Short mmCIF file of C-alpha atoms in Angstrom, two decimals:
data_model
loop_
_atom_site.label_atom_id
_atom_site.label_comp_id
_atom_site.label_asym_id
_atom_site.label_seq_id
_atom_site.Cartn_x
_atom_site.Cartn_y
_atom_site.Cartn_z
CA MET A 1 0.00 0.00 0.00
CA ALA A 2 1.35 3.42 -0.97
CA GLN A 3 2.49 5.70 1.78
CA VAL A 4 1.77 9.41 1.26
CA LEU A 5 4.54 11.65 2.53
CA GLU A 6 4.35 15.38 3.00
CA PHE A 7 7.33 17.53 2.00
CA LYS A 8 7.41 20.89 3.74
CA LEU A 9 9.28 24.04 2.74
CA PRO A 10 12.66 23.63 4.46
CA ASP A 11 14.66 26.25 6.28
CA LEU A 12 16.79 27.74 3.50
CA GLY A 13 19.26 29.23 5.95
CA GLU A 14 20.33 32.51 7.54
CA GLY A 15 17.07 33.19 9.34
CA LEU A 16 14.87 33.17 6.23
CA THR A 17 11.26 32.59 7.28
CA GLU A 18 9.40 32.48 3.98
CA ALA A 19 9.79 32.05 0.23
CA GLU A 20 7.74 32.78 -2.86
CA ILE A 21 6.93 30.04 -5.36
CA VAL A 22 8.37 31.19 -8.69
CA ARG A 23 7.91 28.08 -10.83
CA TRP A 24 6.76 24.54 -10.26
CA LEU A 25 9.08 22.01 -11.88
CA VAL A 26 6.67 19.06 -11.51
CA GLU A 27 2.95 18.46 -12.03
CA VAL A 28 0.51 16.36 -10.02
CA GLY A 29 0.91 12.79 -11.28
CA ASP A 30 4.58 13.17 -12.22
CA VAL A 31 7.05 10.60 -11.00
CA VAL A 32 9.94 12.20 -9.10
CA ALA A 33 13.26 10.76 -8.03
CA VAL A 34 15.00 11.29 -4.73
CA ASP A 35 16.70 14.71 -4.62
CA GLN A 36 15.03 15.87 -7.83
CA PRO A 37 14.31 19.64 -7.84
CA VAL A 38 10.54 20.09 -7.67
CA VAL A 39 10.04 23.84 -7.27
CA GLU A 40 11.94 27.06 -7.80
CA VAL A 41 11.44 29.56 -4.99
CA GLU A 42 12.61 33.11 -4.41
CA THR A 43 13.68 34.04 -0.93
CA ALA A 44 14.58 37.48 0.28
CA LYS A 45 18.14 36.72 -0.73
CA ALA A 46 18.27 34.41 -3.75
CA MET A 47 16.54 32.05 -6.18
CA VAL A 48 16.71 28.45 -4.96
CA ASP A 49 15.79 25.12 -6.57
CA VAL A 50 14.34 22.96 -3.78
CA PRO A 51 14.99 19.20 -4.09
CA CYS A 52 12.49 16.66 -2.79
CA PRO A 53 13.96 14.04 -0.45
CA TYR A 54 11.36 11.41 -1.47
CA GLY A 55 10.91 9.39 -4.63
CA GLY A 56 7.44 8.53 -5.89
CA VAL A 57 4.35 10.04 -7.51
CA VAL A 58 3.36 13.66 -6.81
CA THR A 59 -0.20 13.60 -5.45
CA ALA A 60 -0.71 17.23 -4.49
CA ARG A 61 0.92 20.65 -4.71
CA PHE A 62 0.29 23.44 -2.23
CA GLY A 63 0.38 27.00 -3.54
CA ALA A 64 0.19 28.51 -6.99
CA GLU A 65 3.10 30.32 -8.61
CA GLY A 66 3.48 33.68 -6.92
CA THR A 67 2.25 32.38 -3.56
CA GLU A 68 4.38 33.20 -0.51
CA LEU A 69 4.77 30.31 1.92
CA PRO A 70 6.34 30.29 5.38
CA VAL A 71 9.06 27.84 6.30
CA GLY A 72 7.41 24.62 7.48
CA ALA A 73 4.34 24.97 5.27
CA PRO A 74 3.53 21.96 3.03
CA LEU A 75 4.96 22.15 -0.49
CA LEU A 76 3.73 18.89 -1.96
CA THR A 77 2.86 15.28 -1.14
CA VAL A 78 4.43 12.21 -2.68
CA ALA A 79 3.04 8.66 -2.78
CA VAL A 80 5.91 6.32 -2.02
CA GLY A 81 5.79 2.59 -2.62
CA GLU A 82 3.07 0.48 -4.25
CA PRO A 83 -0.08 2.43 -5.20
CA ALA A 84 -3.11 1.84 -3.03
CA GLU A 85 -5.81 -0.40 -4.53
CA ASP A 86 -8.73 0.77 -2.44
CA GLY A 87 -8.54 4.54 -2.63
CA PRO A 88 -6.83 7.59 -4.02
CA ALA A 89 -3.11 7.80 -3.42
CA ASP A 90 -3.30 11.20 -1.75
CA GLU A 91 -5.57 10.09 1.09
CA ALA A 92 -4.02 8.47 4.13
CA GLY A 93 -5.93 5.53 5.51
CA PRO A 94 -5.97 4.18 9.04
CA ALA A 95 -2.72 2.35 8.43
CA ASP A 96 -1.06 5.67 7.54
CA SER A 97 -2.17 7.67 10.57
CA ALA A 98 -0.02 10.47 11.97
CA ASP A 99 1.51 8.29 14.66
CA GLY A 100 3.00 5.99 12.02
CA ARG A 101 1.43 2.72 13.33
CA GLY A 102 0.69 0.11 10.70
CA ARG A 103 3.47 1.09 8.32
CA SER A 104 5.32 -1.69 6.62
CA GLY A 105 8.63 -0.13 7.54
CA ALA A 106 10.58 3.08 8.01
CA THR A 107 11.24 5.17 4.93
CA GLU A 108 14.85 6.18 4.46
CA GLY A 109 15.66 9.71 3.41
CA SER A 110 17.91 11.02 0.71
CA GLY A 111 20.67 12.46 2.83
CA ASN A 112 20.51 15.64 0.75
CA VAL A 113 20.19 18.28 3.41
CA LEU A 114 19.23 21.93 3.13
CA VAL A 115 19.70 23.98 6.26
CA GLY A 116 17.21 22.91 8.90
CA TYR A 117 15.90 19.68 7.45
CA GLY A 118 17.45 16.27 7.43
CA THR A 119 15.99 13.39 5.51
CA SER A 120 17.01 10.42 7.57
CA GLU A 121 13.40 9.41 8.05
CA ALA A 122 10.30 10.83 6.41
CA PRO A 123 7.27 11.82 8.46
CA ALA A 124 3.94 10.54 7.24
CA ARG A 125 1.54 13.08 5.87
CA ARG A 126 -1.29 14.00 8.18
CA ARG A 127 -4.74 13.21 6.85
CA ARG A 128 -6.27 16.18 5.14
CA VAL A 129 -9.58 17.44 6.49
CA ARG A 130 -12.45 16.58 4.17
CA PRO A 131 -14.80 19.38 3.15
CA SER A 132 -17.56 17.85 5.27
CA ASP A 133 -15.35 18.08 8.34
CA ALA A 134 -14.13 21.61 7.69
CA ALA A 135 -15.53 24.81 9.07
CA PRO A 136 -18.66 26.20 7.37
CA ALA A 137 -18.12 28.11 4.15
CA LYS A 138 -17.43 31.79 4.45
CA ALA A 139 -20.28 34.20 4.32
CA ALA A 140 -20.61 36.48 1.33
CA THR A 141 -18.65 39.69 1.74
CA PRO A 142 -21.05 42.64 2.18
CA ALA A 143 -20.61 45.71 0.02
CA ALA A 144 -20.18 47.88 3.11
CA PRO A 145 -18.62 45.81 5.91
CA PRO A 146 -19.92 46.47 9.42
CA ALA A 147 -17.68 47.94 12.08
CA ALA A 148 -15.24 45.42 13.50
CA PRO A 149 -16.17 44.18 16.98
CA VAL A 150 -13.65 44.50 19.78
CA ALA A 151 -12.50 41.58 21.89
CA ASN A 152 -10.15 41.87 24.87
CA GLY A 153 -9.21 45.40 23.90
CA HIS A 154 -8.21 44.34 20.36
CA PRO A 155 -10.12 45.10 17.18
CA ARG A 156 -11.39 41.97 15.51
CA ALA A 157 -9.88 42.06 12.04
CA ALA A 158 -11.76 41.00 8.95
CA GLU A 159 -10.47 37.82 7.35
CA PRO A 160 -9.21 37.72 3.76
CA ALA A 161 -11.80 36.88 1.15
CA ALA A 162 -10.26 33.47 0.52
CA ALA A 163 -10.36 32.45 4.19
CA PRO A 164 -13.29 30.52 5.67
CA ALA A 165 -15.37 32.14 8.36
CA ARG A 166 -14.18 31.56 11.89
CA THR A 167 -15.85 28.81 13.81
CA PRO A 168 -16.57 29.64 17.46
CA GLY A 169 -13.95 27.98 19.65
CA ALA A 170 -11.77 27.04 16.69
CA MET A 171 -8.89 29.15 17.97
CA ASP A 172 -8.96 28.09 21.58
CA GLY A 173 -5.70 26.18 21.07
CA PRO A 174 -2.33 27.42 19.81
CA VAL A 175 -2.45 30.18 17.22
CA PRO A 176 -1.48 28.72 13.81
CA VAL A 177 1.39 31.08 13.01
CA ILE A 178 4.89 30.02 11.97
CA SER A 179 6.55 33.23 10.82
CA PRO A 180 7.83 35.55 13.59
CA LEU A 181 7.38 38.41 11.12
CA VAL A 182 3.64 37.77 11.09
CA ARG A 183 3.49 37.75 14.89
CA ARG A 184 5.48 40.98 15.13
CA LEU A 185 3.35 42.72 12.50
CA ALA A 186 0.17 41.77 14.34
CA ARG A 187 1.61 42.72 17.74
CA GLN A 188 2.80 46.13 16.58
CA ASN A 189 -0.64 46.95 15.21
CA GLY A 190 -2.70 45.56 18.07
CA LEU A 191 -4.28 42.66 16.17
CA ASP A 192 -5.39 39.60 18.11
CA LEU A 193 -4.36 36.59 16.00
CA ARG A 194 -6.88 34.44 17.90
CA GLU A 195 -9.63 36.39 16.18
CA MET A 196 -8.31 35.53 12.70
CA THR A 197 -8.60 32.53 10.44
CA GLY A 198 -5.67 32.04 8.10
CA SER A 199 -5.88 31.39 4.39
CA GLY A 200 -2.81 29.15 4.37
CA PRO A 201 -2.70 25.37 4.54
CA GLU A 202 -4.67 24.02 7.52
CA GLY A 203 -5.70 27.55 8.51
CA LEU A 204 -2.13 28.86 8.78
CA ILE A 205 -2.10 32.65 9.24
CA LEU A 206 0.10 34.31 6.62
CA ARG A 207 1.45 37.82 6.33
CA ALA A 208 -1.14 38.53 3.63
CA ASP A 209 -3.91 37.72 6.14
CA VAL A 210 -2.58 40.20 8.69
CA GLU A 211 -2.06 42.91 6.06
CA TYR A 212 -5.59 42.37 4.75
CA ALA A 213 -6.96 42.66 8.28
CA LEU A 214 -5.02 45.87 8.87
CA ARG A 215 -6.34 47.41 5.67
CA ALA A 216 -9.89 46.42 6.56
CA ALA A 217 -9.58 47.73 10.11
CA ALA A 218 -7.98 50.99 8.90
CA ALA A 219 -10.80 51.50 6.42
CA GLN A 220 -13.30 51.21 9.26
CA GLY A 221 -11.25 53.49 11.54
CA ARG A 222 -10.95 50.75 14.13
CA THR A 223 -7.22 49.95 14.18
CA GLY A 224 -5.80 50.34 17.70
CA THR A 225 -3.22 49.04 20.13
CA THR A 226 -3.27 47.62 23.58
CA ALA A 227 -1.65 49.45 26.45
CA GLY A 228 2.11 49.24 26.42
CA GLU A 229 2.34 47.92 22.85
CA PRO A 230 4.08 49.85 20.07
CA ARG A 231 2.01 51.26 17.27
CA THR A 232 3.19 51.62 13.71
CA GLN A 233 2.23 54.94 12.16
CA ARG A 234 -0.03 54.04 9.26
CA THR A 235 -1.84 57.31 8.54
CA THR A 236 -0.81 60.28 6.46
CA ASP A 237 -2.10 63.81 6.06
CA ALA A 238 -3.85 62.76 2.87
CA PRO A 239 -5.46 59.32 2.42
CA ALA A 240 -3.64 56.98 0.05
CA PRO A 241 -5.42 56.50 -3.27
CA ALA A 242 -7.36 53.30 -3.70
CA ALA A 243 -5.80 50.49 -5.66
CA ASP A 244 -8.40 50.84 -8.44
CA THR A 245 -7.81 54.59 -8.93
CA PRO A 246 -6.93 55.31 -12.56
CA GLY A 247 -3.24 56.04 -13.01
CA VAL A 248 -2.27 54.48 -9.66
CA THR A 249 -0.21 51.30 -9.51
CA ARG A 250 0.61 49.49 -6.28
CA VAL A 251 3.77 47.37 -6.27
CA PRO A 252 4.06 44.87 -3.39
CA LEU A 253 7.16 45.23 -1.26
CA LYS A 254 8.23 41.60 -1.29
CA GLY A 255 11.18 39.47 -2.28
CA ILE A 256 14.44 41.35 -2.70
CA ARG A 257 12.70 44.74 -2.88
CA GLY A 258 10.95 44.09 0.43
CA THR A 259 14.13 42.87 2.09
CA VAL A 260 16.07 45.92 0.92
CA ALA A 261 13.30 48.21 2.21
CA ASP A 262 13.24 46.49 5.61
CA LYS A 263 17.02 46.47 5.96
CA LEU A 264 17.51 50.09 4.97
CA SER A 265 14.67 51.21 7.24
CA ARG A 266 16.19 49.27 10.12
CA SER A 267 19.60 50.81 9.43
CA ARG A 268 18.17 54.33 9.49
CA THR A 269 16.20 53.56 12.65
CA GLU A 270 18.93 51.85 14.70
CA ILE A 271 22.25 53.25 13.46
CA PRO A 272 23.34 56.83 14.24
CA ASP A 273 25.36 57.18 11.07
CA ALA A 274 27.62 59.96 9.88
CA THR A 275 29.36 60.52 6.56
CA CYS A 276 32.70 62.05 5.61
CA TRP A 277 34.18 62.34 2.14
CA VAL A 278 37.31 63.39 0.29
CA ASP A 279 38.46 63.89 -3.30
CA ALA A 280 41.51 61.89 -4.35
CA ASP A 281 43.82 61.92 -7.34
CA ALA A 282 43.53 58.40 -8.79
CA THR A 283 45.94 58.96 -11.68
CA GLU A 284 48.72 56.84 -10.19
CA LEU A 285 46.28 54.09 -9.27
CA MET A 286 45.06 53.89 -12.86
CA ARG A 287 48.67 53.84 -14.14
CA THR A 288 49.52 51.05 -11.71
CA ARG A 289 46.55 49.01 -12.92
CA ALA A 290 47.56 49.56 -16.54
CA ALA A 291 51.09 48.35 -15.74
CA MET A 292 49.73 45.24 -14.02
CA ASN A 293 47.52 44.37 -16.97
CA ALA A 294 50.31 45.01 -19.47
CA ALA A 295 52.46 42.40 -17.72
CA GLY A 296 50.17 39.59 -18.86
CA GLY A 297 47.92 37.25 -16.93
CA PRO A 298 44.35 37.89 -15.79
CA LYS A 299 43.22 41.50 -15.98
CA ILE A 300 42.99 43.30 -12.64
CA SER A 301 39.82 45.31 -11.99
CA VAL A 302 39.69 48.71 -10.34
CA LEU A 303 37.23 47.28 -7.80
CA ALA A 304 39.78 44.64 -6.80
CA LEU A 305 42.44 47.30 -6.17
CA LEU A 306 39.98 49.35 -4.10
CA ALA A 307 39.06 46.22 -2.14
CA ARG A 308 42.73 45.52 -1.44
CA ILE A 309 43.08 49.09 -0.18
CA CYS A 310 40.00 48.61 2.02
CA THR A 311 41.35 45.50 3.70
CA ALA A 312 44.67 47.23 4.39
CA ALA A 313 42.83 50.21 5.89
CA LEU A 314 40.67 47.95 8.07
CA ALA A 315 43.82 46.31 9.43
CA ARG A 316 44.86 49.77 10.65
CA PHE A 317 41.39 50.79 11.83
CA PRO A 318 39.69 47.56 13.03
CA GLU A 319 36.97 49.54 14.81
CA LEU A 320 35.18 49.84 11.46
CA ASN A 321 35.16 46.08 10.84
CA SER A 322 32.57 45.49 13.52
CA SER A 323 28.91 45.53 14.52
CA VAL A 324 26.93 46.52 17.60
CA ASP A 325 25.17 43.98 19.80
CA THR A 326 22.39 46.18 21.13
CA GLY A 327 21.09 43.52 23.51
CA ALA A 328 24.43 43.08 25.25
CA ARG A 329 25.45 46.73 24.67
CA GLU A 330 28.75 45.58 23.19
CA ILE A 331 30.78 46.35 20.08
CA VAL A 332 31.72 43.14 18.29
CA GLN A 333 34.97 43.44 16.31
CA TYR A 334 35.91 40.88 13.66
CA ALA A 335 39.41 39.70 12.89
CA ASP A 336 38.42 38.48 9.40
CA VAL A 337 37.18 40.79 6.65
CA HIS A 338 34.21 39.48 4.71
CA LEU A 339 33.78 42.21 2.12
CA GLY A 340 30.37 42.89 0.63
CA PHE A 341 29.98 44.84 -2.59
CA ALA A 342 26.84 46.36 -4.04
CA ALA A 343 25.66 44.81 -7.31
CA GLN A 344 22.66 46.04 -9.29
CA THR A 345 20.67 43.31 -11.05
CA ASP A 346 17.36 43.04 -12.89
CA ARG A 347 15.85 41.71 -9.66
CA GLY A 348 17.14 44.61 -7.59
CA LEU A 349 20.12 45.52 -5.46
CA VAL A 350 22.06 42.65 -3.89
CA VAL A 351 25.24 42.63 -1.81
CA PRO A 352 27.32 39.48 -2.44
CA VAL A 353 30.10 38.83 0.07
CA VAL A 354 33.73 37.97 -0.68
CA ARG A 355 34.86 35.69 2.13
CA ASP A 356 38.23 36.31 3.76
CA ALA A 357 38.98 39.27 1.52
CA HIS A 358 41.95 40.22 3.69
CA THR A 359 43.75 37.02 2.62
CA ARG A 360 43.29 37.57 -1.13
CA ASP A 361 45.53 39.34 -3.61
CA ALA A 362 44.33 41.51 -6.49
CA GLU A 363 44.02 38.56 -8.90
CA SER A 364 41.98 36.50 -6.46
CA LEU A 365 39.73 39.44 -5.64
CA THR A 366 39.16 40.15 -9.34
CA ALA A 367 38.16 36.53 -10.00
CA GLU A 368 35.81 36.39 -7.01
CA PHE A 369 34.14 39.68 -7.89
CA ALA A 370 33.56 38.40 -11.43
CA ARG A 371 32.12 35.09 -10.21
CA LEU A 372 29.73 36.67 -7.72
CA THR A 373 28.63 39.39 -10.14
CA GLU A 374 27.77 36.81 -12.80
CA ALA A 375 25.87 34.72 -10.27
CA ALA A 376 23.99 37.82 -9.12
CA ARG A 377 22.89 38.66 -12.64
CA ALA A 378 21.86 35.06 -13.29
CA GLY A 379 19.93 34.92 -10.02
CA THR A 380 21.91 31.91 -8.77
CA LEU A 381 23.48 33.39 -5.64
CA THR A 382 22.99 31.23 -2.58
CA PRO A 383 22.01 32.61 0.84
CA ALA A 384 25.59 31.95 1.97
CA ASP A 385 26.85 34.25 -0.82
CA LEU A 386 24.70 37.10 0.48
CA THR A 387 25.23 36.97 4.22
CA GLY A 388 27.95 37.35 6.80
CA GLY A 389 29.56 40.54 5.53
CA THR A 390 31.54 42.73 7.93
CA PHE A 391 32.21 45.75 5.67
CA THR A 392 30.75 46.91 2.34
CA LEU A 393 32.33 48.55 -0.70
CA ASN A 394 29.84 50.46 -2.85
CA ASN A 395 31.07 51.44 -6.31
CA TYR A 396 28.24 53.77 -7.35
CA GLY A 397 30.57 55.38 -9.88
CA VAL A 398 29.36 52.78 -12.40
CA PHE A 399 26.11 54.78 -12.55
CA GLY A 400 27.99 57.86 -13.69
CA VAL A 401 27.70 59.80 -10.43
CA ASP A 402 30.42 61.48 -8.40
CA GLY A 403 29.22 61.25 -4.82
CA SER A 404 26.66 59.77 -2.48
CA THR A 405 25.90 59.31 1.21
CA PRO A 406 25.40 55.53 1.38
CA ILE A 407 23.26 53.89 4.04
CA VAL A 408 25.14 51.45 6.27
CA ASN A 409 24.40 47.84 5.44
CA HIS A 410 22.92 46.70 8.78
CA PRO A 411 24.31 45.18 10.98
CA GLU A 412 27.71 46.29 9.69
CA ALA A 413 29.33 49.44 11.00
CA ALA A 414 30.63 51.16 7.87
CA MET A 415 30.49 51.40 4.08
CA LEU A 416 32.97 52.96 1.66
CA GLY A 417 31.44 54.64 -1.37
CA VAL A 418 33.40 55.25 -4.58
CA GLY A 419 32.31 57.68 -7.29
CA ARG A 420 33.29 57.76 -10.94
CA ILE A 421 36.91 58.41 -11.90
CA VAL A 422 36.95 61.34 -14.34
CA PRO A 423 39.48 63.89 -15.66
CA LYS A 424 39.36 67.13 -13.66
CA PRO A 425 41.59 70.14 -13.09
CA TRP A 426 43.87 69.38 -10.16
CA VAL A 427 46.87 71.07 -8.58
CA HIS A 428 49.68 68.55 -8.97
CA GLU A 429 53.21 69.33 -7.76
CA GLY A 430 52.38 73.01 -7.61
CA GLU A 431 50.93 73.26 -11.10
CA LEU A 432 47.43 73.00 -12.51
CA ALA A 433 47.01 69.77 -14.43
CA VAL A 434 44.28 67.44 -15.68
CA ARG A 435 44.21 64.41 -13.39
CA GLN A 436 41.96 61.38 -12.85
CA VAL A 437 39.93 62.37 -9.78
CA VAL A 438 37.56 60.27 -7.66
CA GLN A 439 35.37 61.16 -4.70
CA LEU A 440 35.44 58.75 -1.75
CA SER A 441 32.82 58.74 1.00
CA LEU A 442 32.64 56.80 4.24
CA THR A 443 29.39 56.31 6.14
CA PHE A 444 29.97 54.84 9.60
CA ASP A 445 28.14 53.94 12.77
CA HIS A 446 29.07 56.65 15.26
CA ARG A 447 28.62 54.18 18.12
CA VAL A 448 31.71 52.16 17.15
CA CYS A 449 34.12 55.07 16.74
CA ASP A 450 34.53 58.82 16.68
CA GLY A 451 35.23 61.07 13.73
CA GLY A 452 38.97 60.81 14.22
CA THR A 453 38.99 57.09 13.49
CA ALA A 454 36.65 57.44 10.51
CA GLY A 455 38.68 60.33 9.14
CA GLY A 456 41.91 58.41 9.60
CA PHE A 457 40.51 55.43 7.72
CA LEU A 458 39.31 57.55 4.82
CA ARG A 459 42.55 59.51 4.65
CA TYR A 460 44.57 56.28 4.51
CA VAL A 461 42.36 54.98 1.68
CA ALA A 462 42.84 58.26 -0.21
CA ASN A 463 46.62 58.11 0.31
CA CYS A 464 46.72 54.60 -1.15
CA VAL A 465 44.64 55.70 -4.13
CA GLU A 466 46.96 58.62 -4.77
CA GLN A 467 50.16 56.69 -4.03
CA PRO A 468 49.61 52.93 -4.50
CA ALA A 469 53.18 52.28 -3.37
CA VAL A 470 51.94 52.94 0.18
CA LEU A 471 50.38 49.48 0.02
CA LEU A 472 53.81 47.88 -0.27
CA ARG A 473 54.27 48.42 3.46
CA THR A 474 51.47 45.94 4.18
CA LEU A 475 52.16 43.34 1.44
#
């Protein structure tokens, strides 16, 4: 008799709590092999092909393309073993109950492990609730919804249109929420999750449910908070135009765009940053690069030379290769430099990380920058490629601009910005000359150091740009 196994969205690493289904790679009824990729998902950091640890026939898929699922939510079910003769393969009979009694034997896993899920033994799929056992169908949505009732000081939020109506007593047990982001969003806006019915699998409450409830409550003027809870400012002087207003387009803040928005907002909220900048004569740096490339071998990029200068400067000013542990009220300094660099792609801004940049020479840095940039453009960066940075280099000069005041890449403590290198009038050796000039800017967390340290770092970087031979002291 076939055993129906449920494969849930695994933890894809680095604290990711949800992913969006981009493309299904299998259909219901397809035969899949162990470790075969079954779905392509987009996390806040990268595109990932998710392999299934079970081999068999796909009996169900959960979520259409474009659906956002939390980690731990069911992705699909697979019938493993001989097909059942007395019923559909996707229904678990008494012998396949949740406790596993009556199975012919344990099912071995694939051994292919993503972060957070091992496949040594597969759990049996829980029996799905039949429509006759489910809660009553939702009531039709009225044209003008009545005011939301209040329970325990919280406004009762309206459920999404796709969610069934709440059955009295159905939420007496644990609240079906997996994502901590959903809990935080509800807590900050005073929503009682016990008063909601989720639209996810088995009534799971998703972020979309909470956002729908907030919009409904705001429209009725009933959104509030309990005493002592924070409130997120959601009103403006003028009401936001409705989604169906001609000429108005609403773009969801999700995926990479949503992650960038959250991270930059957090940086501006938590980090007391300051910026200093200086113009530098990069003529000698460009001549040095030309001499390196004329000697044969792989071509050296300007970004690699700037990265090498950064790592040398961080060795002199380690305060900037750090982060702040706000809970412990401590500055955490790092001995190793994991250098992030900003890369613009069709999917948005990403910051790949070059591991152990302080141990690499210019050739190695050039090769690693090229590899990560190509992966970023192809959308194949892994979560490990996008996390763990300790300092960021932002070459916004590629956009044809001279200067900027970059936002610190939280939780790092500093970012070096580099403008375009262009010919400009410059006083060189007492005479006016046309030189290759670049503007450098450093944005830093003022908690980790004072202006003297930041200024010293930036001045050292500028000195190395103007006189690359200064680097010979540290090689």
